[in-house]
Coordinates of C-alpha atoms and ligand atoms in Angstrom, one line a residue:
X1 CA 1.2 5.9 -29.4
X2 CA -1.4 8.3 -28.8
X3 CA -4.3 7.7 -26.4
X4 CA -7.5 9.1 -27.7
X5 CA -10.6 10.5 -26.0
X6 CA -9.2 10.2 -22.8
X7 CA -10.8 12.0 -19.7
X8 CA -8.9 13.0 -17.1
X9 CA -9.5 13.4 -13.3
X10 CA -10.5 17.1 -12.3
X11 CA -10.2 18.7 -15.7
X12 CA -13.5 19.0 -18.4
X13 CA -13.4 17.7 -21.7
X14 CA -11.4 14.9 -23.8
X15 CA -7.7 14.9 -24.5
X16 CA -5.1 12.9 -26.4
X17 CA -2.1 11.9 -24.8
X18 CA 1.0 11.3 -27.0
X19 CA 3.7 9.2 -25.9
X20 CA 7.0 9.4 -27.3
X21 CA 9.3 6.8 -26.2
X22 CA 9.4 6.3 -22.5
X23 CA 7.9 9.6 -22.0
X24 CA 4.6 11.6 -22.1
X25 CA 5.3 14.2 -24.9
X26 CA 2.2 16.0 -25.1
X27 CA -1.5 16.3 -23.7
X28 CA -3.7 18.5 -25.8
X29 CA -7.4 18.9 -25.8
X30 CA -9.2 16.0 -28.5
X31 CA -9.9 17.3 -31.8
X32 CA -12.5 15.7 -34.3
X33 CA -10.3 15.5 -36.9
X34 CA -8.1 12.9 -35.4
X35 CA -7.4 9.7 -37.4
X36 CA -5.9 6.8 -35.2
X37 CA -2.9 4.7 -36.1
X38 CA -2.7 1.3 -35.9
X39 CA -0.7 1.2 -32.9
X40 CA -3.0 3.7 -30.8
X41 CA -5.5 3.6 -28.3
X42 CA -9.0 4.8 -27.9
X43 CA -10.4 5.8 -24.3
X44 CA -13.8 6.1 -25.2
X45 CA -14.4 8.9 -23.1
X46 CA -13.2 7.0 -20.4
X47 CA -10.8 8.0 -17.2
X48 CA -6.9 7.6 -18.1
X49 CA -5.1 8.0 -14.8
X50 CA -1.5 7.1 -13.6
X51 CA -1.0 3.6 -12.8
X52 CA -2.4 2.4 -9.2
X53 CA -0.2 1.9 -6.6
X54 CA 0.0 -0.6 -3.9
X55 CA 1.4 1.1 -1.0
X56 CA 1.3 -1.9 1.7
X57 CA 1.8 -5.8 0.9
X58 CA 3.9 -8.7 2.4
X59 CA 5.1 -10.4 -0.8
X60 CA 7.3 -12.8 0.9
X61 CA 4.5 -14.1 3.0
X62 CA 1.9 -14.1 -0.1
X63 CA 0.1 -17.4 -1.2
X64 CA 1.0 -19.3 2.0
X65 CA -2.5 -19.5 3.8
X66 CA -2.8 -23.0 5.2
X67 CA 0.9 -23.9 5.2
X68 CA 1.2 -25.9 7.4
X69 CA -1.8 -25.0 9.0
X70 CA -4.9 -22.2 8.9
X71 CA -5.1 -19.3 11.0
X72 CA -8.4 -20.5 12.9
X73 CA -8.6 -17.5 15.0
X74 CA -8.3 -14.9 12.8
X75 CA -6.3 -12.9 15.0
X76 CA -3.3 -10.5 14.1
X77 CA -1.2 -12.5 16.7
X78 CA -2.0 -16.3 15.7
X79 CA -1.0 -14.7 11.9
X80 CA 2.4 -14.4 13.4
X81 CA 2.5 -17.5 15.1
X82 CA 1.4 -19.8 11.8
X83 CA 3.7 -17.4 9.9
X84 CA 7.1 -18.2 12.3
X85 CA 6.1 -22.0 11.0
X86 CA 5.8 -21.1 7.5
X87 CA 8.8 -19.2 8.0
X88 CA 11.0 -22.3 8.9
X89 CA 10.0 -24.0 5.4
X90 CA 11.0 -20.7 3.4
X91 CA 13.5 -21.2 0.6
X92 CA 15.0 -18.7 -1.9
X93 CA 13.2 -20.3 -5.0
X94 CA 9.8 -20.6 -2.9
X95 CA 9.9 -16.8 -2.1
X96 CA 10.7 -15.8 -5.4
X97 CA 8.0 -18.1 -7.0
X98 CA 5.4 -16.8 -4.8
X99 CA 6.4 -13.3 -5.2
X100 CA 6.2 -13.6 -9.0
X101 CA 3.0 -14.8 -8.9
X102 CA 1.7 -11.9 -6.8
X103 CA 3.4 -9.4 -8.8
X104 CA 1.2 -10.7 -11.8
X105 CA -1.7 -10.5 -10.3
X106 CA -0.9 -7.1 -9.2
X107 CA 0.0 -6.1 -12.9
X108 CA -3.3 -7.9 -14.0
X109 CA -5.3 -4.9 -12.1
X110 CA -3.1 -2.0 -13.4
X111 CA -0.7 -1.7 -10.2
X112 CA 2.8 -0.6 -11.1
X113 CA 4.2 0.8 -8.2
X114 CA 4.5 -1.3 -5.1
X115 CA 6.2 -1.4 -1.6
X116 CA 6.5 -4.4 0.0
X117 CA 7.4 -5.8 3.5
X118 CA 9.8 -8.3 3.8
X119 CA 10.6 -10.2 7.2
X120 CA 14.1 -9.6 8.5
X121 CA 13.8 -11.4 11.3
X122 CA 15.8 -14.3 10.2
X123 CA 19.3 -14.7 11.1
X124 CA 20.1 -15.8 7.0
X125 CA 18.0 -13.0 5.4
X126 CA 16.9 -15.5 2.9
X127 CA 13.6 -13.7 1.7
X128 CA 15.4 -10.4 1.8
X129 CA 18.0 -11.8 -0.6
X130 CA 15.1 -13.4 -2.9
X131 CA 13.4 -10.2 -2.7
X132 CA 16.1 -7.8 -3.9
X133 CA 16.6 -10.2 -6.8
X134 CA 12.8 -10.1 -7.7
X135 CA 13.1 -6.3 -7.7
X136 CA 15.7 -6.6 -10.3
X137 CA 14.0 -8.9 -12.4
X138 CA 10.7 -6.9 -12.7
X139 CA 11.6 -3.8 -13.3
X140 CA 9.8 -3.9 -16.5
X141 CA 6.6 -4.8 -14.7
X142 CA 6.6 -2.5 -11.8
X143 CA 8.6 -0.6 -9.3
X144 CA 9.3 -2.1 -6.4
X145 CA 9.9 -0.7 -2.9
X146 CA 11.4 -2.8 0.1
X147 CA 11.0 -2.5 3.6
X148 CA 13.3 -4.0 6.0
X149 CA 10.5 -5.3 7.9
X150 CA 11.1 -6.8 11.5
X151 CA 8.3 -8.9 12.0
X152 CA 9.5 -10.4 15.4
X153 CA 10.5 -7.2 16.9
X154 CA 13.9 -5.0 16.5
X155 CA 14.7 -5.4 20.6
X156 CA 12.6 -8.4 21.6
X157 CA 14.4 -10.1 18.8
X158 CA 18.2 -11.6 19.1
X159 CA 20.4 -9.1 16.9
X160 CA 17.6 -7.6 15.8
X161 CA 19.1 -3.9 15.3
X162 CA 22.0 -5.8 13.1
X163 CA 19.6 -7.8 11.1
X164 CA 18.1 -4.1 10.2
X165 CA 21.5 -2.5 9.3
X166 CA 22.3 -5.2 7.6
X167 CA 19.0 -5.2 5.4
X168 CA 19.5 -1.8 4.3
X169 CA 23.3 -2.3 3.5
X170 CA 22.0 -5.0 1.2
X171 CA 19.7 -3.0 -0.7
X172 CA 16.5 -2.5 1.2
X173 CA 15.5 0.9 0.3
X174 CA 12.7 1.7 3.5
X175 CA 13.3 1.3 7.3
X176 CA 10.5 -0.6 9.0
X177 CA 9.5 -1.5 12.5
X178 CA 6.9 -3.0 14.7
X179 CA 6.9 -0.9 18.4
X180 CA 3.5 -2.3 19.6
X181 CA 4.8 -6.0 19.1
X182 CA 8.5 -5.3 21.0
X183 CA 8.1 -7.2 24.7
X184 CA 7.8 -3.5 26.7
X185 CA 6.5 -0.1 25.9
X186 CA 10.3 1.2 26.3
X187 CA 11.5 -1.3 23.9
X188 CA 8.9 0.1 21.5
X189 CA 10.1 3.6 21.9
X190 CA 13.9 2.7 21.6
X191 CA 13.2 0.9 18.1
X192 CA 11.5 3.7 16.6
X193 CA 14.4 6.1 17.9
X194 CA 16.8 3.2 16.6
X195 CA 14.8 2.7 13.2
X196 CA 14.7 6.6 12.5
X197 CA 18.3 6.8 13.1
X198 CA 19.0 4.4 10.8
X199 CA 17.0 6.2 8.0
X200 CA 18.5 9.6 8.5
X201 CA 21.7 7.9 8.5
X202 CA 21.3 6.0 5.2
X203 CA 18.8 8.6 3.6
X204 CA 15.9 5.5 3.4
X205 CA 12.2 6.1 3.9
X206 CA 10.7 4.7 6.7
X207 CA 7.4 3.0 7.1
X208 CA 6.2 1.4 10.6
X209 CA 3.7 -1.0 11.2
X210 CA 2.3 1.3 14.0
X211 CA -0.2 0.6 16.7
X212 CA -1.7 -2.2 14.9
X213 CA -4.1 -3.5 17.7
X214 CA -7.2 -2.0 18.9
X215 CA -5.6 -1.5 22.4
X216 CA -6.2 2.1 23.1
X217 CA -2.7 2.2 25.3
X218 CA -0.7 1.5 22.2
X219 CA 0.6 5.2 21.5
X220 CA 3.7 4.8 19.4
X221 CA 2.1 6.9 16.7
X222 CA 2.9 10.1 18.8
X223 CA 6.6 9.1 19.3
X224 CA 6.9 8.4 15.5
X225 CA 5.7 11.6 14.6
X226 CA 7.5 13.4 17.0
X227 CA 10.5 12.2 15.8
X228 CA 9.8 12.7 12.4
X229 CA 9.1 16.6 12.8
X230 CA 12.1 16.8 15.1
X231 CA 14.2 15.7 12.6
X232 CA 12.3 17.5 9.6
X233 CA 11.8 14.2 8.2
X234 CA 7.7 13.8 7.7
X235 CA 7.9 13.7 4.3
X236 CA 9.8 10.6 4.1
X237 CA 8.1 9.0 6.7
X238 CA 4.6 6.6 6.7
X239 CA 2.7 5.4 9.8
X240 CA 0.9 2.0 8.6
X241 CA -2.3 0.8 10.0
X242 CA -2.8 2.7 13.1
X243 CA -5.5 0.8 14.0
X244 CA -5.6 1.8 17.9
X245 CA -6.6 5.1 16.7
X246 CA -9.6 3.7 16.0
X247 CA -10.0 3.0 19.7
X248 CA -8.5 6.2 21.3
X249 CA -10.7 8.6 23.0
X250 CA -11.5 11.9 21.1
X251 CA -10.0 14.2 23.9
X252 CA -6.4 12.3 23.3
X253 CA -6.9 12.0 19.4
X254 CA -7.5 15.6 19.1
X255 CA -4.3 16.5 20.6
X256 CA -2.6 13.5 18.6
X257 CA -3.8 15.5 15.3
X258 CA -2.3 18.6 16.2
X259 CA 0.9 17.0 16.1
X260 CA 0.3 14.3 13.0
X261 CA -0.4 17.6 11.3
X262 CA 3.1 19.4 11.9
X263 CA 4.9 16.4 11.6
X264 CA 3.7 15.9 7.8
X265 CA 4.0 12.2 7.9
X266 CA 1.9 9.9 5.6
X267 CA -0.8 7.1 6.4
X268 CA -1.8 3.8 5.2
X269 CA -4.7 2.0 5.8
X270 CA -5.5 -2.0 4.6
X271 CA -9.4 -1.6 5.6
X272 CA -10.0 -5.3 4.5
X273 CA -7.2 -7.0 6.7
X274 CA -8.0 -4.7 9.5
X275 CA -11.9 -5.3 9.6
X276 CA -10.8 -9.0 9.6
X277 CA -8.0 -9.3 12.2
X278 CA -9.2 -6.5 14.7
X279 CA -12.0 -6.4 17.0
X280 CA -11.2 -9.8 17.9
X281 CA -11.1 -9.1 21.7
X282 CA -14.7 -7.7 21.6
X283 CA -17.9 -9.2 21.9
X284 CA -21.1 -6.6 21.2
X285 CA -20.5 -3.7 20.3
X286 CA -17.7 -4.7 18.2
X287 CA -15.0 -2.4 17.1
X288 CA -14.3 -1.9 13.1
X289 CA -10.5 -1.6 14.4
X290 CA -9.7 0.8 11.7
X291 CA -7.5 4.0 11.8
X292 CA -9.5 7.0 11.2
X293 CA -9.2 7.3 7.8
X294 CA -11.9 10.1 7.1
X295 CA -10.8 12.1 9.9
X296 CA -7.3 11.9 8.7
X297 CA -8.1 13.2 5.0
X298 CA -10.3 16.1 6.3
X299 CA -7.5 17.1 8.2
X300 CA -5.6 17.5 5.3
X301 CA -2.9 14.9 6.0
X302 CA -1.9 12.0 3.6
X303 CA -3.8 9.1 3.4
X304 CA -4.1 6.1 1.2
X305 CA -5.3 2.3 1.1
X306 CA -3.4 -0.9 0.6
X307 CA -4.2 -4.3 0.4
X308 CA -1.5 -6.1 3.0
X309 CA -1.9 -9.6 2.4
X310 CA -3.4 -11.9 -0.8
X311 CA -4.1 -15.5 0.8
X312 CA -1.3 -15.8 3.7
X313 CA -1.6 -16.4 7.4
X314 CA -3.0 -12.9 8.2
X315 CA -5.6 -12.8 5.6
X316 CA -7.1 -16.1 3.8
X317 CA -8.6 -14.0 0.7
X318 CA -7.3 -11.6 -1.8
X319 CA -6.6 -11.4 -5.7
X320 CA -4.5 -8.5 -6.3
X321 CA -7.4 -5.9 -7.3
X322 CA -6.8 -3.1 -5.1
X323 CA -10.1 -1.5 -6.6
X324 CA -11.9 -4.1 -4.3
X325 CA -9.9 -2.5 -1.4
X326 CA -11.0 0.8 -2.2
X327 CA -15.0 -0.4 -2.4
X328 CA -14.1 -2.1 1.2
X329 CA -12.6 0.9 2.5
X330 CA -15.0 3.6 1.8
X331 CA -17.8 1.4 3.4
X332 CA -15.7 0.6 6.1
X333 CA -14.2 4.1 6.9
X334 CA -18.1 5.8 6.3
X335 CA -17.0 7.4 3.1
X336 CA -19.6 7.0 0.8
X337 CA -20.8 10.6 0.9
X338 CA -20.3 12.4 -2.8
X339 CA -17.6 14.4 -1.9
X340 CA -15.5 11.5 -1.1
X341 CA -16.6 9.2 -4.0
X342 CA -16.0 12.1 -6.4
X343 CA -12.4 12.1 -5.5
X344 CA -12.3 8.2 -4.2
X345 CA -9.3 7.3 -6.6
X346 CA -6.8 9.4 -4.9
X347 CA -7.0 6.8 -2.0
X348 CA -5.2 4.1 -4.6
X349 CA -3.1 6.8 -6.9
X350 CA -2.2 10.2 -5.9
X351 CA -2.2 9.2 -2.3
X352 CA -0.1 6.6 -2.4
X353 CA 2.4 7.6 -4.7
X354 CA 3.0 10.4 -2.1
X355 CA 3.5 8.2 0.6
X356 CA 5.8 6.3 -1.6
X357 CA 7.7 9.5 -2.5
X358 CA 7.5 8.8 -6.3
X359 CA 7.6 12.5 -6.9
X360 CA 8.2 13.4 -10.7
X361 CA 8.1 9.4 -11.5
X362 CA 4.5 9.6 -11.2
X363 CA 1.9 11.3 -12.9
X364 CA -0.1 12.6 -16.0
X365 CA 2.1 15.5 -16.8
X366 CA 4.3 16.1 -19.9
X367 CA 8.1 14.8 -19.2
X368 CA 7.1 12.1 -17.0
X369 CA 7.2 8.5 -17.5
X370 CA 4.6 7.1 -20.1
X371 CA 3.0 4.7 -17.6
X372 CA -0.9 5.1 -17.3
X373 CA -4.2 3.4 -17.3
X374 CA -7.4 3.5 -19.2
X375 CA -10.1 2.4 -16.9
X376 CA -13.6 1.4 -17.8
X377 CA -15.5 4.1 -16.5
X378 CA -15.8 8.0 -16.8
X379 CA -15.4 9.4 -13.5
X380 CA -14.6 8.2 -9.9
X381 CA -17.9 7.8 -8.7
X382 CA -19.0 5.5 -11.8
X383 CA -15.8 3.4 -11.2
X384 CA -16.5 2.5 -7.8
X385 CA -20.3 2.1 -8.4
X386 CA -19.9 -0.1 -11.7
X387 CA -17.2 -2.3 -9.8
X388 CA -14.9 -1.2 -12.8
X389 CA -11.7 -2.3 -13.9
X390 CA -8.2 -1.2 -15.3
X391 CA -8.6 -1.9 -19.2
X392 CA -5.1 -1.3 -20.5
X393 CA -2.1 -0.9 -18.7
X394 CA 0.7 1.2 -20.5
X395 CA 4.3 1.2 -19.1
X396 CA 7.6 2.7 -20.6
X397 CA 5.0 3.7 -23.7
X398 CA 4.2 0.2 -24.2
X399 CA 1.1 -1.9 -23.6
X400 CA 1.7 -4.2 -20.6
X401 CA -2.0 -6.0 -19.8
X402 CA -5.2 -5.5 -21.9
X403 CA -8.6 -6.8 -20.0
X404 CA -11.2 -7.3 -22.0
X405 CA -14.7 -6.5 -20.0
X406 CA -17.0 -9.7 -19.4
X407 CA -20.1 -9.7 -22.2
X408 CA -23.4 -10.3 -21.1
X409 CA -26.0 -11.5 -23.4
X410 CA -29.6 -11.1 -22.5
X411 CA -32.4 -13.8 -23.9
Ligands
FE2_1 FE1 1.5 -5.2 7.0

């Protein structure tokens, strides 16, 4: 298969991309004489990019909002309470059915790489066992990383440490954590040491729900970053949310940034989720409740956007479209300056791939997997401005999804 008239990010002119089997075989300047074959694709001068990445979602909780009750306060903590009620009703098939439906929604929007957190604070690890099956059954659609996520804590949940170890033994790819939710500051710190030990011993990646609160005293990010720095594990470690950073004073944050840069860890922000859940204890002025995305990016550190939830106890909306999250995030994070807009797709492609450690399994380069998207616009700015879409998703050299743009008839 050949993709004709492809525009590539950061390069002038048009290109033809030749796929052979499940690899990219060649990327050449487009010549006018090319005659497209029947199974070739025409990008028509629009962007061709590697697949979108969903770096932070909870597939075990999606499509459960209102079951059995809605989150009326809109807070993170009521979300955890509502989820504890729904969790009691979770079955193996229920988890698999909802996850598969959600994966289809992600695929429809050009996503082929997903990192899902799965709640392992459950003595039966039912959701994890279901998601391990889903990971195998959906390999033709997505590459799925599973995080062993201790929703109700590692130290403050019965047998929390053993459940984490068991989850990794069963096949979870990433070690998670939630230090700000542990009962005490000491437990938060010891949970991070425990989870970093576990990751170091097993070679797993790390992705911690870290300081997901407006409390400016929630300072577990410094603990995570220092553990990553001392152990030389920064490239494998991600801090998700870090929303308390939006409430840290600048003097502390300035010191913190020095450590964060030395640590080499990545950051994931979920802007729609955080703008909804945080700021809930404020009247006015009301905080945005997000981490310092623009500042992290400008300091040369790696940051990307995720959806977090689709129709669950924490967030009632969502349709799988990561471009919606990008547009909202650029607004919320004060990133509508042209310099940010013209490279904005980094936040849902290359930066996310780096956080997920995809390495040579990702990117438009000869020899890499034949996974790519044809978008509906010629550059990053126009994709965001026009609320564009992924029109074609190619995976393993074959078309996985094709979207027909809406037609408008003027009178
Ligand atoms: Fe999350």
